[in-house]
Amino acid sequence: MALYKIISEQQFPVSSDDEVFNVVPDFPNMKLTMNDFEPEFAHPEPGEHTDFYTEEFVATENSQGVIVNSFCELEPEFLDYWNREALPRAWCIGPLGLPSGKKALLEQNRHPIWIEWLDEMSEMNKPVLYVAFGSVTDITTEQFREIAIVLENSREHFLWVLRLPSIDRDEFMIEFEERVKGRGLLVKNQWVDQVGILSSLNMSHCGWNSVLESICESVPMLGFPITADQHLNARMVEEYFGIGVKVVTRTGSVRGFFGSECIEKKVKELMRVEGEKCKEIRKNVKKLSEKARNAMEVGGSSWHTLNLLIDEVICGKKN
């Protein structure tokens, strides 16, 4: 929210939407492009969107606080900056999706086919690429086909949660599913509780919940941002957290059509376990996973923050 407000209030001397600039002077390593923001923020014009976001900013500033699904150790510089320079105070009480979804399913005696398939892959010591793009996916059929080409050519095992109403009528995808049978599993137009079933690598749209779930499960991310805050999240995943990489187009842009070769390059980069970059990413995400779990323990930072929040809201104590 703070970054969106800053970008909407300032003009930056860039020659293109893909030129890198430093958006916050206090963060010398926080480099962004205009394409990391939605068009209404990158090129604001008076109108419905401007009015709506202005009202949102004002309402937020006038509220008593912002409850954030994050934890202090994940983004301390940003949290400190917000609480120093912005209003109201931000309270990090997460990650709220920490419990294992797989364990919950097993306790309910529910054994979806993808759980059984993942267990088989685990028994054979086969790393699995988990591919999902959230509940609301705005991806063209052509882009889905490029992703399918990558998954087939990669020779990696994968679980793809695919929400595409026309998939059962798309000849290309029907043939693709047949060719990868045994190595890849497509879960079509069904809801999947991905917490706890994440495997070796998560190819994701980088919605914030997905980012936190990957961190909690110590799973590196391949960012495939689509809309909203996902481009910012993907840049944070790669450049600030150091727990993954993001896909870019042939021209280096974070927006547009992603050819199969662009995606394949990043998949190979993260699935190459012996690679130095991959080792560093896996080490980073493991450290953050431990910090996330410690934050939610009794006496952890999120536990402590929640107690302070309760004291302030219910007891009127200022901290």
C-alpha positions as a printed Julia matrix, in Angstrom:
319×3 Matrix{Float64}:
   0.0     0.0     0.0
   2.8     2.44    0.9
   4.55    1.87   -2.42
   1.3     2.33   -4.35
   0.74    5.62   -2.58
   4.28    6.84   -3.3
   4.09    5.95   -6.99
   0.72    7.68   -7.37
   2.04   10.93   -5.83
   5.34   11.22   -7.7
   6.65   11.46  -11.25
   9.78    9.53  -12.16
  12.12   10.49  -15.04
  12.07    7.22  -16.99
  12.07    6.81  -20.75
  10.1     3.55  -20.8
   7.85    1.49  -18.54
  10.62   -1.13  -18.23
  13.39    1.24  -17.14
  14.55    0.53  -13.61
  14.42    3.32  -11.01
  14.72    3.7    -7.23
  11.23    4.39   -5.93
  12.05    4.9    -2.24
  15.27    6.8    -1.43
  15.57    5.07    1.95
  15.75    1.69    0.18
  18.75    1.86   -2.19
  18.24   -1.78   -3.22
  14.52   -1.41   -4.0
  14.57   -1.06   -7.78
  11.28   -1.06   -9.69
   9.84   -0.32  -13.11
   6.57    1.37  -14.0
   5.37   -2.03  -15.25
   5.59   -3.36  -11.69
   2.48   -1.25  -11.0
  -0.98   -1.46  -12.47
  -1.6     1.14  -15.25
  -3.82    3.32  -13.06
  -0.88    3.81  -10.67
   1.9     3.97  -13.25
   0.03    6.56  -15.34
  -2.67    8.0   -13.09
  -5.38   10.08  -14.71
  -8.43   11.68  -13.12
 -11.32    9.26  -13.15
 -13.08    6.44  -11.37
  -9.92    4.54  -10.38
  -8.15    7.63   -9.07
 -11.13    8.61   -6.94
 -11.51    5.09   -5.57
  -7.85    4.71   -4.54
  -7.75    8.22   -3.09
 -10.72    7.34   -0.88
  -8.98    4.08    0.07
  -5.76    5.88    1.08
  -7.68    8.45    3.13
  -9.78    5.77    4.87
  -6.64    3.79    5.72
  -4.84    6.83    7.16
  -7.84    7.63    9.33
  -8.24    4.12   10.7
  -6.76    2.84   13.96
  -4.41    0.38   12.35
  -3.69   -2.06    9.54
  -3.61   -5.79   10.32
  -1.09   -7.43    7.99
  -0.76  -11.1     7.06
   3.02  -11.06    7.32
   5.68  -11.31   10.02
   8.25   -8.8    11.23
  11.29  -10.86   10.24
  10.17  -11.12    6.61
  10.23   -7.42    5.73
  11.61   -5.45    8.7
  12.82   -2.44    6.69
   9.42   -1.94    5.09
   7.57   -2.41    8.35
   9.83    0.1    10.13
   9.44    2.57    7.27
   5.65    2.29    7.34
   5.41    2.76   11.09
   7.83    5.69   10.94
   6.56    7.55    7.86
   2.94    6.49    7.33
  -0.35    6.21    9.17
  -1.83    4.2    10.78
   0.38    1.62   12.48
   0.84   -1.75   10.75
   0.43   -4.89   12.86
   2.06   -8.04   11.43
   0.35  -11.09   12.96
   1.06  -13.78   10.34
   1.64  -15.93    8.48
  -1.97  -16.97    9.01
  -1.87  -19.95    6.63
   0.84  -21.82    8.51
  -1.04  -25.08    9.37
  -0.5   -27.94    6.92
  -3.33  -28.39    4.46
  -2.25  -31.94    3.66
  -2.39  -32.95    7.31
  -5.89  -31.47    7.6
  -7.08  -33.43    4.57
  -5.66  -36.68    5.92
  -7.25  -36.09    9.32
 -10.6   -35.79    7.52
  -9.89  -39.1     5.71
  -9.95  -37.25    2.42
  -7.5   -38.58   -0.14
  -7.79  -36.56   -3.37
  -6.08  -38.08   -6.38
  -3.38  -35.4    -6.33
  -2.44  -36.27   -2.74
  -2.04  -39.93   -3.67
  -0.03  -38.97   -6.77
   2.28  -36.68   -4.77
   2.84  -39.46   -2.24
   3.86  -41.78   -5.1
   6.31  -39.18   -6.42
   7.73  -38.73   -2.93
   8.25  -42.48   -2.51
  10.18  -42.5    -5.81
  12.17  -39.43   -4.7
  10.88  -37.44   -7.69
  10.89  -33.63   -7.31
   7.6   -32.07   -8.4
   6.92  -28.65   -9.9
   3.63  -27.26   -8.57
   1.91  -24.92  -11.06
  -1.05  -22.73  -10.07
  -2.2   -19.19  -10.8
  -4.76  -18.44   -8.15
  -8.54  -18.58   -7.98
  -9.11  -15.82  -10.54
  -6.93  -16.4   -13.59
  -6.81  -14.01  -16.52
  -4.53  -15.96  -18.87
  -5.21  -16.57  -22.55
  -5.42  -20.04  -24.06
  -2.31  -19.22  -26.11
  -0.36  -18.44  -22.95
  -1.54  -21.67  -21.33
  -0.24  -23.55  -24.37
   3.2   -21.94  -23.99
   3.28  -23.13  -20.39
   2.25  -26.62  -21.5
   5.11  -26.7   -24.02
   7.57  -25.84  -21.25
   6.22  -28.52  -18.91
   6.4   -31.16  -21.61
   9.91  -30.23  -22.78
  11.31  -29.89  -19.26
  10.99  -33.62  -18.58
  10.22  -32.67  -14.98
   7.36  -34.1   -12.92
   4.63  -31.56  -12.3
   1.21  -30.98  -10.78
  -0.75  -28.31  -12.65
  -3.93  -26.86  -11.13
  -5.57  -25.58  -14.29
  -8.62  -23.32  -14.3
  -9.63  -23.02  -17.93
 -13.32  -23.67  -18.7
 -12.58  -24.69  -22.28
  -9.77  -27.12  -21.45
 -11.84  -30.25  -22.11
 -12.57  -28.93  -25.62
  -9.08  -27.68  -26.45
  -7.44  -30.25  -28.74
  -3.92  -29.02  -27.98
  -4.38  -29.41  -24.22
  -6.12  -32.79  -24.6
  -3.16  -34.14  -26.57
  -0.72  -32.56  -24.15
  -2.36  -34.26  -21.16
  -2.12  -37.63  -22.9
   1.57  -37.16  -23.76
   2.61  -36.27  -20.19
   0.49  -38.91  -18.46
   2.41  -40.45  -15.57
   4.93  -37.62  -15.38
   2.46  -34.8   -15.04
  -0.95  -34.52  -13.37
  -3.55  -31.93  -14.39
  -6.18  -30.98  -11.83
  -8.8   -29.26  -13.97
 -11.3   -26.67  -12.76
 -11.21  -27.89   -9.16
 -10.35  -26.12   -5.94
  -7.13  -27.36   -4.35
  -5.91  -26.53   -0.86
  -2.28  -25.94   -1.8
  -1.02  -25.37    1.74
   0.99  -28.42    2.7
   1.01  -30.05   -0.77
   3.63  -27.73   -2.21
   6.57  -29.79   -3.41
   9.99  -28.91   -4.86
   9.13  -25.69   -6.7
   6.07  -23.46   -6.89
   5.29  -21.77  -10.23
   2.84  -19.13   -9.1
   1.16  -15.84   -9.98
   2.76  -14.51   -6.77
  -0.41  -13.56   -4.97
   0.6   -12.69   -1.4
  -1.03  -15.78    0.12
   0.87  -18.0    -2.31
   4.15  -16.26   -1.46
   3.59  -16.87    2.26
   2.55  -20.48    1.69
   5.73  -21.14   -0.29
   7.81  -19.59    2.47
   6.1   -21.64    5.17
   6.68  -24.86    3.24
  10.31  -23.95    2.28
   9.49  -24.06   -1.43
  11.32  -21.78   -3.94
   9.12  -19.77   -6.3
   9.0   -19.2   -10.02
   7.06  -15.95  -10.35
   4.54  -15.63  -13.17
   2.73  -12.4   -12.13
  -0.5   -11.46  -13.86
  -2.17   -8.5   -12.19
  -2.7    -6.36   -9.05
   0.15   -6.58   -6.51
   1.63   -9.72   -8.1
   4.36   -7.93  -10.09
   5.6    -6.18   -6.96
   5.47   -9.45   -5.03
   7.41  -11.26   -7.75
  10.15   -8.63   -7.66
  10.31   -8.94   -3.87
  10.55  -12.74   -4.18
  13.55  -12.46   -6.49
  15.41   -9.34   -5.4
  14.54   -8.75   -1.73
  13.7   -12.14   -0.22
  15.98  -14.08   -2.59
  13.65  -17.1    -2.63
  12.95  -17.43   -6.34
  13.04  -15.86   -9.79
  10.44  -14.25  -12.02
   9.65  -14.79  -15.68
  10.18  -11.94  -18.14
   9.29  -11.62  -21.82
  11.71  -11.89  -24.75
  12.28   -8.13  -24.46
  12.93   -8.26  -20.72
   9.56   -6.81  -19.74
   7.58   -8.1   -16.76
   4.33   -7.68  -18.73
   3.22   -9.15  -22.0
   3.25  -12.55  -23.68
   5.72  -15.03  -22.22
   7.14  -17.37  -24.85
   7.91  -20.96  -23.88
  11.67  -20.37  -24.06
  11.39  -17.54  -21.48
   9.57  -19.77  -19.02
  11.71  -22.84  -19.7
  14.9   -20.95  -18.9
  13.63  -20.09  -15.42
  12.23  -23.58  -14.75
  15.61  -25.16  -15.54
  17.35  -22.55  -13.42
  15.39  -23.47  -10.3
  15.12  -27.21  -10.86
  18.89  -27.49  -11.33
  19.51  -28.52   -7.74
  23.31  -28.46   -8.02
  23.38  -24.88   -9.36
  24.81  -22.23   -7.02
  21.85  -19.86   -7.46
  19.4   -22.65   -6.74
  21.32  -23.62   -3.6
  21.27  -20.04   -2.36
  17.54  -19.7    -3.03
  16.74  -22.93   -1.2
  18.89  -21.85    1.74
  17.1   -18.48    1.91
  13.6   -19.93    1.79
  14.47  -22.49    4.46
  15.69  -19.71    6.78
  12.53  -17.67    6.2
  10.38  -20.74    6.81
  12.0   -21.22   10.21
  11.49  -17.54   11.03
   7.82  -17.75    9.96
   7.17  -20.68   12.28
   9.04  -19.04   15.15
   6.99  -15.86   14.66
   3.77  -17.79   15.28
   5.07  -19.64   18.35
   4.25  -18.46   21.85
   6.63  -15.57   22.49
   7.28  -15.08   18.76
   7.05  -11.71   17.02
   3.52  -12.24   15.64
   2.32  -13.65   18.97
   3.77  -10.6    20.71
   2.31   -8.17   18.16
  -1.16   -9.67   18.51
  -0.99   -9.2    22.28
   0.02   -5.55   21.83
  -2.83   -5.07   19.36
  -5.35   -6.53   21.81
  -4.02   -4.31   24.59
  -4.38   -1.2    22.44
  -7.83   -1.97   21.0
  -9.5    -3.44   24.08
  -7.59   -1.93   26.98
  -6.64    1.38   25.39
  -2.92    0.9    26.07
  -0.64    2.73   23.63
   2.59    0.93   22.72
